[in-house]
Coordinates of C-alpha atoms in Angstrom, one line a residue:
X1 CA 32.6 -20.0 33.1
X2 CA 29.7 -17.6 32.6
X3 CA 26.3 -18.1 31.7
X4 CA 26.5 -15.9 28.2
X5 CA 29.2 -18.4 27.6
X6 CA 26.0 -21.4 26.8
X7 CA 23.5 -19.2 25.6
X8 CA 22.7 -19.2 21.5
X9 CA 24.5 -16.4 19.9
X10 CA 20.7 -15.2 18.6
X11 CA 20.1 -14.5 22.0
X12 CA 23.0 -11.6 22.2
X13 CA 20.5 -8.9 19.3
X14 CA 22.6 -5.9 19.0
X15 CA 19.9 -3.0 19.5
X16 CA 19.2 0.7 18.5
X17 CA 17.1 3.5 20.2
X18 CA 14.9 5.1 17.1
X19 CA 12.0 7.0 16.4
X20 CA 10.1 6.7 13.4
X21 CA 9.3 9.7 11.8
X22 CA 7.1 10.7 8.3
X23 CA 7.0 13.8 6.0
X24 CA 3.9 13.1 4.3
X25 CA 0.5 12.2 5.1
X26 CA 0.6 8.5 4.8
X27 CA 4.3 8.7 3.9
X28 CA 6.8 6.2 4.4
X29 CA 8.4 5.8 8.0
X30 CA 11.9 6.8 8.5
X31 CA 14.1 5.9 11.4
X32 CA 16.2 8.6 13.2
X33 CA 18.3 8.9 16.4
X34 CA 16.4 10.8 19.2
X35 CA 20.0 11.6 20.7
X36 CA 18.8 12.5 24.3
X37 CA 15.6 14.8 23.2
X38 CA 12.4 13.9 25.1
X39 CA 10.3 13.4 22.2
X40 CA 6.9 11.6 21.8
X41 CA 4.5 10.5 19.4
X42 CA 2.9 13.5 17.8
X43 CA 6.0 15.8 17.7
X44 CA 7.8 17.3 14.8
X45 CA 10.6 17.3 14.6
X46 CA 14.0 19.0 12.1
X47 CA 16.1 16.1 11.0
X48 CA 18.3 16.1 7.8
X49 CA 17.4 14.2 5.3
X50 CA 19.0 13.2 1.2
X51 CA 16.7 16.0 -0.1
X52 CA 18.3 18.7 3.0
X53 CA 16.8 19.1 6.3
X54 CA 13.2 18.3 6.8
X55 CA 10.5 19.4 8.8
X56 CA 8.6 15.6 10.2
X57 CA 6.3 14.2 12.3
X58 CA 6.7 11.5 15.0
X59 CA 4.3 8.7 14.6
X60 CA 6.0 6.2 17.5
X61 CA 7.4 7.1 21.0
X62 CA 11.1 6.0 20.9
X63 CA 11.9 2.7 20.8
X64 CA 14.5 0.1 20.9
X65 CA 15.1 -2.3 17.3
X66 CA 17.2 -4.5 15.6
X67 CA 20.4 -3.1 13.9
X68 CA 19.7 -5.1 10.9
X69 CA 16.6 -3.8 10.7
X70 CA 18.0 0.2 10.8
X71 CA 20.0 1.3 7.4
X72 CA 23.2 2.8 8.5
X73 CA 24.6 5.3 9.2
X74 CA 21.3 6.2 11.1
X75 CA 21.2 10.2 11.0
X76 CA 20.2 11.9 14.2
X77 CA 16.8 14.4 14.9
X78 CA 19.2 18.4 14.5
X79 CA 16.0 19.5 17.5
X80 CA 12.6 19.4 18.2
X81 CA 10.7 21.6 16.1
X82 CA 10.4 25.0 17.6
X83 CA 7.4 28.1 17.1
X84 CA 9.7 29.4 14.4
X85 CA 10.1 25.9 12.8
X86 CA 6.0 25.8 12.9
X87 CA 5.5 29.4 11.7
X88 CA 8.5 28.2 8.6
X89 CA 6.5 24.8 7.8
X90 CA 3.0 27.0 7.9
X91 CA 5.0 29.5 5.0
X92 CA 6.2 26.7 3.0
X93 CA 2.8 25.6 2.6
X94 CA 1.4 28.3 1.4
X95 CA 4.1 29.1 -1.2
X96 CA 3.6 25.9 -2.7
X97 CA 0.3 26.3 -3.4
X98 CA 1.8 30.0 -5.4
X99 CA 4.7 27.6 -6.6
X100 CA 1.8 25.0 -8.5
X101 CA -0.4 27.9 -10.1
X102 CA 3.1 29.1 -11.7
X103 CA 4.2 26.1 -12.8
X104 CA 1.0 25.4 -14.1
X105 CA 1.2 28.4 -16.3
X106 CA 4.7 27.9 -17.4
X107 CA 3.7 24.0 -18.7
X108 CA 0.7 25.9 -20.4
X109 CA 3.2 28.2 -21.9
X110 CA 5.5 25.5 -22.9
X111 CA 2.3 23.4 -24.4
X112 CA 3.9 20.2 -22.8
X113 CA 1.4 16.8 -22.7
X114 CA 1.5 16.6 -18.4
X115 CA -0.7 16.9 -15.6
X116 CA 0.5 18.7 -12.5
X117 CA -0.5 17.1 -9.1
X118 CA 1.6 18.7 -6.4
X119 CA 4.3 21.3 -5.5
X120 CA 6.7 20.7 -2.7
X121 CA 9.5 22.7 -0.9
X122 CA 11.9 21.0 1.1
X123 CA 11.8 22.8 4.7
X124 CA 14.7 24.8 4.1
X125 CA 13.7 26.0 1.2
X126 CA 16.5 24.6 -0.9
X127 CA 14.6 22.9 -3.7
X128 CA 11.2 23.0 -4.7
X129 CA 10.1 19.4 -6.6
X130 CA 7.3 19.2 -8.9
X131 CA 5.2 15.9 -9.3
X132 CA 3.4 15.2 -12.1
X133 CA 1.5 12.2 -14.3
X134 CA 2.1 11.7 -17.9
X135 CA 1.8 9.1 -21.1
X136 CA 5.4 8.5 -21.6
X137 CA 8.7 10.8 -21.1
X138 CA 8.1 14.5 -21.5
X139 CA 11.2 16.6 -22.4
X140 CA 10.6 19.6 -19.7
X141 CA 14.3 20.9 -19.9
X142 CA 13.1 24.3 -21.1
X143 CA 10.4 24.1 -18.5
X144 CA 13.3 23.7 -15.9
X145 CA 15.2 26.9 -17.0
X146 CA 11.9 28.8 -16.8
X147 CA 11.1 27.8 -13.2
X148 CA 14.5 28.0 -12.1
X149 CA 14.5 31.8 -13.0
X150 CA 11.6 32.4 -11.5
X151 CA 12.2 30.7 -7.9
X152 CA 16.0 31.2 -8.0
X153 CA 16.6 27.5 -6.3
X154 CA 17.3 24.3 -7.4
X155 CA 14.4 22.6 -9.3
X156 CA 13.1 19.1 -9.7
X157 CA 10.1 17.4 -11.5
X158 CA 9.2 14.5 -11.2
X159 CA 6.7 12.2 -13.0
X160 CA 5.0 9.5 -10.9
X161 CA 2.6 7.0 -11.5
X162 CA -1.5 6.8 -10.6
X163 CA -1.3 5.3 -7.7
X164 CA 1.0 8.2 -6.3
X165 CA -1.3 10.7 -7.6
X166 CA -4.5 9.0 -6.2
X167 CA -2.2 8.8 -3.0
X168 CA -1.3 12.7 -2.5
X169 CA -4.9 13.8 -3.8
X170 CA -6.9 11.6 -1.8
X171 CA -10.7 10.6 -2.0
X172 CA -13.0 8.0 -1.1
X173 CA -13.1 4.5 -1.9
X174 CA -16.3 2.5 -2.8
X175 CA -16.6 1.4 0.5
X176 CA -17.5 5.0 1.5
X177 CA -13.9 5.9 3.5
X178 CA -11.4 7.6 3.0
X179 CA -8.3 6.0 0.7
X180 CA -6.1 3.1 2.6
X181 CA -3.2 4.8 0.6
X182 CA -3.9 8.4 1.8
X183 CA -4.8 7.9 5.2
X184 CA -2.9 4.7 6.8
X185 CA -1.3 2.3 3.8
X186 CA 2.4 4.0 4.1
X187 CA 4.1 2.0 1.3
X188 CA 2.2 -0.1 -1.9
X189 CA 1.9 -4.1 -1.6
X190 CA 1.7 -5.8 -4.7
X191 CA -1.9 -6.6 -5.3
X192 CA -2.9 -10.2 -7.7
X193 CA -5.7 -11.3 -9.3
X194 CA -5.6 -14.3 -7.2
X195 CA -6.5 -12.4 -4.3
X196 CA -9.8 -11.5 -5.8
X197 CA -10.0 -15.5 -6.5
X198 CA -9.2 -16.4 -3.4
X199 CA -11.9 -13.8 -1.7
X200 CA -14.5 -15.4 -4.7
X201 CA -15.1 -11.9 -5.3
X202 CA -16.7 -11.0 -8.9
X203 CA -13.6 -10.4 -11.3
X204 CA -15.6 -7.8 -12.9
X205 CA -13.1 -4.9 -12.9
X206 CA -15.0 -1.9 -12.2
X207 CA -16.1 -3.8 -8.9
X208 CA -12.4 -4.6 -7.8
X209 CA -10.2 -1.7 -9.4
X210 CA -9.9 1.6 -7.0
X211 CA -9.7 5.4 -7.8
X212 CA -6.1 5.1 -9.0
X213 CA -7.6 2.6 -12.0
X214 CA -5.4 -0.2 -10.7
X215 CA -6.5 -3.2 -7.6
X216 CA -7.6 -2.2 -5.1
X217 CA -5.0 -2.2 -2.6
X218 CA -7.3 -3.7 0.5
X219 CA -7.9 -6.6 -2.0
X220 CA -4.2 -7.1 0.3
X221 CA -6.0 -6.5 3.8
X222 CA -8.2 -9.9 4.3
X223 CA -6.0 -12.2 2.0
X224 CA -4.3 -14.3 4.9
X225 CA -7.0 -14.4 6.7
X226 CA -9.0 -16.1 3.4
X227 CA -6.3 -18.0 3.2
X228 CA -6.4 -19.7 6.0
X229 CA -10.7 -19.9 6.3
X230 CA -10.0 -21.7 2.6
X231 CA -7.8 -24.3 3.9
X232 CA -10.0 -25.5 6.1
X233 CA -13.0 -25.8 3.9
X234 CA -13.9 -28.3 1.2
X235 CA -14.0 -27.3 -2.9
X236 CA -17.6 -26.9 -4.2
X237 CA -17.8 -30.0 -6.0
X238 CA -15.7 -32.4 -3.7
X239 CA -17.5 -35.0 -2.3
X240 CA -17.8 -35.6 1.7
X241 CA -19.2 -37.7 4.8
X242 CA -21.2 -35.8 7.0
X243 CA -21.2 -36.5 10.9
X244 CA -25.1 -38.0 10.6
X245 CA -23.7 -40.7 8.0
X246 CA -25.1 -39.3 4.9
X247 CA -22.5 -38.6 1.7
X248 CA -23.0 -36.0 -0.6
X249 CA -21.4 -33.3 -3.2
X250 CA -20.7 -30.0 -2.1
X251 CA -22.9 -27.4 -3.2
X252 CA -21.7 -23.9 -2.0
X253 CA -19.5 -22.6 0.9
X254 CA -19.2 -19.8 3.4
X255 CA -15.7 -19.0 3.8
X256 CA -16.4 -16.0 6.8
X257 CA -19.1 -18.7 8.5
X258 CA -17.4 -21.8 7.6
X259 CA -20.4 -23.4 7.0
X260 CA -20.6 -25.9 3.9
X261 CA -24.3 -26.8 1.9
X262 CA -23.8 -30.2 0.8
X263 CA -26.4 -31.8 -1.4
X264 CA -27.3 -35.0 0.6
X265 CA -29.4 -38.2 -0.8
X266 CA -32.0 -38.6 2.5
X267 CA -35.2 -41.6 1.4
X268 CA -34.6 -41.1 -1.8
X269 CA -34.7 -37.4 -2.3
X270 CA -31.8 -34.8 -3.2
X271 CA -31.8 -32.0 -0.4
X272 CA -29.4 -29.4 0.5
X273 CA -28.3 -28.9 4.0
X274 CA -25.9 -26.5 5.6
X275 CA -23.1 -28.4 8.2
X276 CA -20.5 -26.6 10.1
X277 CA -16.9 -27.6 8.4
X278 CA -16.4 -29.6 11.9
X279 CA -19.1 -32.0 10.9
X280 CA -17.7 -33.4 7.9
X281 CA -15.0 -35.0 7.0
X282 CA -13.2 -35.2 3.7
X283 CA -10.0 -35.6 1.3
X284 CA -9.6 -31.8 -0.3
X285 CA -8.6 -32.1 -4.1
X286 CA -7.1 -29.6 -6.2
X287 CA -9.1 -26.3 -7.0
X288 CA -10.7 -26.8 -10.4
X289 CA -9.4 -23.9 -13.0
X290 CA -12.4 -21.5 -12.9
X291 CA -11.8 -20.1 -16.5
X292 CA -12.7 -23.5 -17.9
X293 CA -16.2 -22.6 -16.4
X294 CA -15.8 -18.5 -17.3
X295 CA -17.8 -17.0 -20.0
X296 CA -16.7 -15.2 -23.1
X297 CA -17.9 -11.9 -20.7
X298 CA -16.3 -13.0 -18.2
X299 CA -13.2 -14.0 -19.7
X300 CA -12.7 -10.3 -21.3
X301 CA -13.4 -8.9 -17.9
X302 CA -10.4 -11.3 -17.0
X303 CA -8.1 -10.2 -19.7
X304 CA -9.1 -6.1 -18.4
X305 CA -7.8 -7.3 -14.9
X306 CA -4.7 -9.3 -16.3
X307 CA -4.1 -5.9 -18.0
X308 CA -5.0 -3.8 -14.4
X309 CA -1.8 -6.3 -13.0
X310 CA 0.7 -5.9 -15.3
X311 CA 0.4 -2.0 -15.6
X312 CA 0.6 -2.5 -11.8
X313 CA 4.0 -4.4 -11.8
X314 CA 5.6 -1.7 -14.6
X315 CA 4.4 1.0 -11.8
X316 CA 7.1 0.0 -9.1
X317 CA 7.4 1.2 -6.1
X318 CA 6.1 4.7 -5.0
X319 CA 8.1 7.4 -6.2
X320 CA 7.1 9.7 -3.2
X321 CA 9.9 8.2 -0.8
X322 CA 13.6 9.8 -1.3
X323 CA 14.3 10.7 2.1

């Protein structure tokens, strides 16, 4: 009897060779079979794609994963990009940049109620897709026929939300860097107001809203880290023993430090004094509800972000990724 014969069937991980591959800056990750091509991270590469084939870029030497974890059939890179690939990618570009000042004078023409962000042509030139923001549906069916004569292909607009736009234009954040979501943050997380809670960061929404008008997305970045500072710290308000024998309320914490001001009773005096969370000890209650204590400004500043969240959860998911 062999060994395989005792060991847990989770131990026997069917496995694939891929290489993850994007077609945008910032752009969703897409797994492909290098076949036996000695590519890299860094490469481009021609692979084929829903939208045709499509000229990408290799952000991860190849490597081996879990099948469930690869959607199926998994399509295979067609070559590594070549000098005429490049000089083809280079020409696309610069035709999409004719292809948005003629759209942008056939919407004019057609005095339709949208904003034009980008033109795109898929590498081999067999459709050229149009992204755009607008309040509600526009019918652009006339606008169709008009660019359809004029770049004899197949022609598709589509209308995305704010935080794709804010996504292909770029810009910097209030922190003085370049966007998360144009320079690393490949797909959207869902971002709360709770997050801002749980960071005790002012819920004044021009403070936590980004470009786009929405959260800001690294409201995301530090939340399970918070998370887990928060659990270990006492509620201002809660009552603790401190490792010198005094009791006291606390007054304020800091979450990064985790250093607690409790408001002791020492010969008859009130004093604050900062302990280290180690040095007390204490039964955690429940939070208290915050908007008991809000006021009437800071309770329509909390209504703006409840606002900010919804419009955030009719947004979906980006509208970018089709590949």
């Amino acid at each position: 009897m062999g060994l395989a014969e005792f060991l847990p069937e989770r131990w026997f991980i069917d496995m694939t060779k891929v290489i993850g591959v994007r077609f945008r800056t910032a752009g969703k990750i897409y797994f492909f079979n290098p076949l036996d091509f000695d590519v890299k991270r860094g490469d481009h590469v021609i692979v084929e794609t829903a939208r045709g084939v499509e000229y990408g870029t290799v952000v991860g030497n190849p490597k081996e994963v879990d099948d469930d974890k690869v959607v199926q059939p998994l399509k295979p890179v067609l070559r590594v990009a070549n000098k005429r690939d490049m000089e083809q990618e280079a020409a696309n570009k610069e035709k999409e940049k004719e292809a948005f000042k003629i759209c942008l004078e056939k919407i004019q023409k057609h005095k339709l109620e949208m904003k034009l962000i980008d033109a795109e042509y898929t590498f081999d030139n067999n459709k050229v897709l149009f992204y755009f923001t607008a309040d509600g549906r526009i019918d652009f069916r006339e606008l169709v026929k008009d660019l359809a004569s004029v770049f004899k292909t197949r022609i598709e607009l589509r209308q995305i939300g704010v935080r794709d736009e804010t996504k292909i234009l770029g810009g910097i954040g209030i922190c003085g860097r370049p966007l998360c979501c144009h320079s690393h943050l490949s797909e959207f997380v869902p971002v709360s107001i709770k997050m801002a809670k749980e960071q005790n960061l002012s819920l004044n929404p021009t403070k936590i809203s980004g470009v786009c008008g929405r959260l800001m997305c690294c409201l995301k970045h530090e939340e399970d880290t918070y998370e887990y500072l928060n659990r270990k710290l006492p509620n201002v308000g809660d009552f603790v023993t401190t490792d010198d024998g005094l009791k006291g309320e606390v007054h304020s914490v800091n979450v990064l430090r985790q250093l607690v001001k409790v408001v002791v009773e020492a010969d008859d005096e009130k004093e604050i004094r900062e302990y280290k969370v180690e040095q007390l000890r204490f039964k955690k209650r429940h939070k208290r509800d915050k908007n008991d204590e809000m006021t009437d400004e800071e309770r329509k500043e909390l209504k703006e972000l409840e606002k900010l969240e919804k419009q955030e959860k009719q947004d979906g998911k980006s509208k970018l990724d089709d590949n």
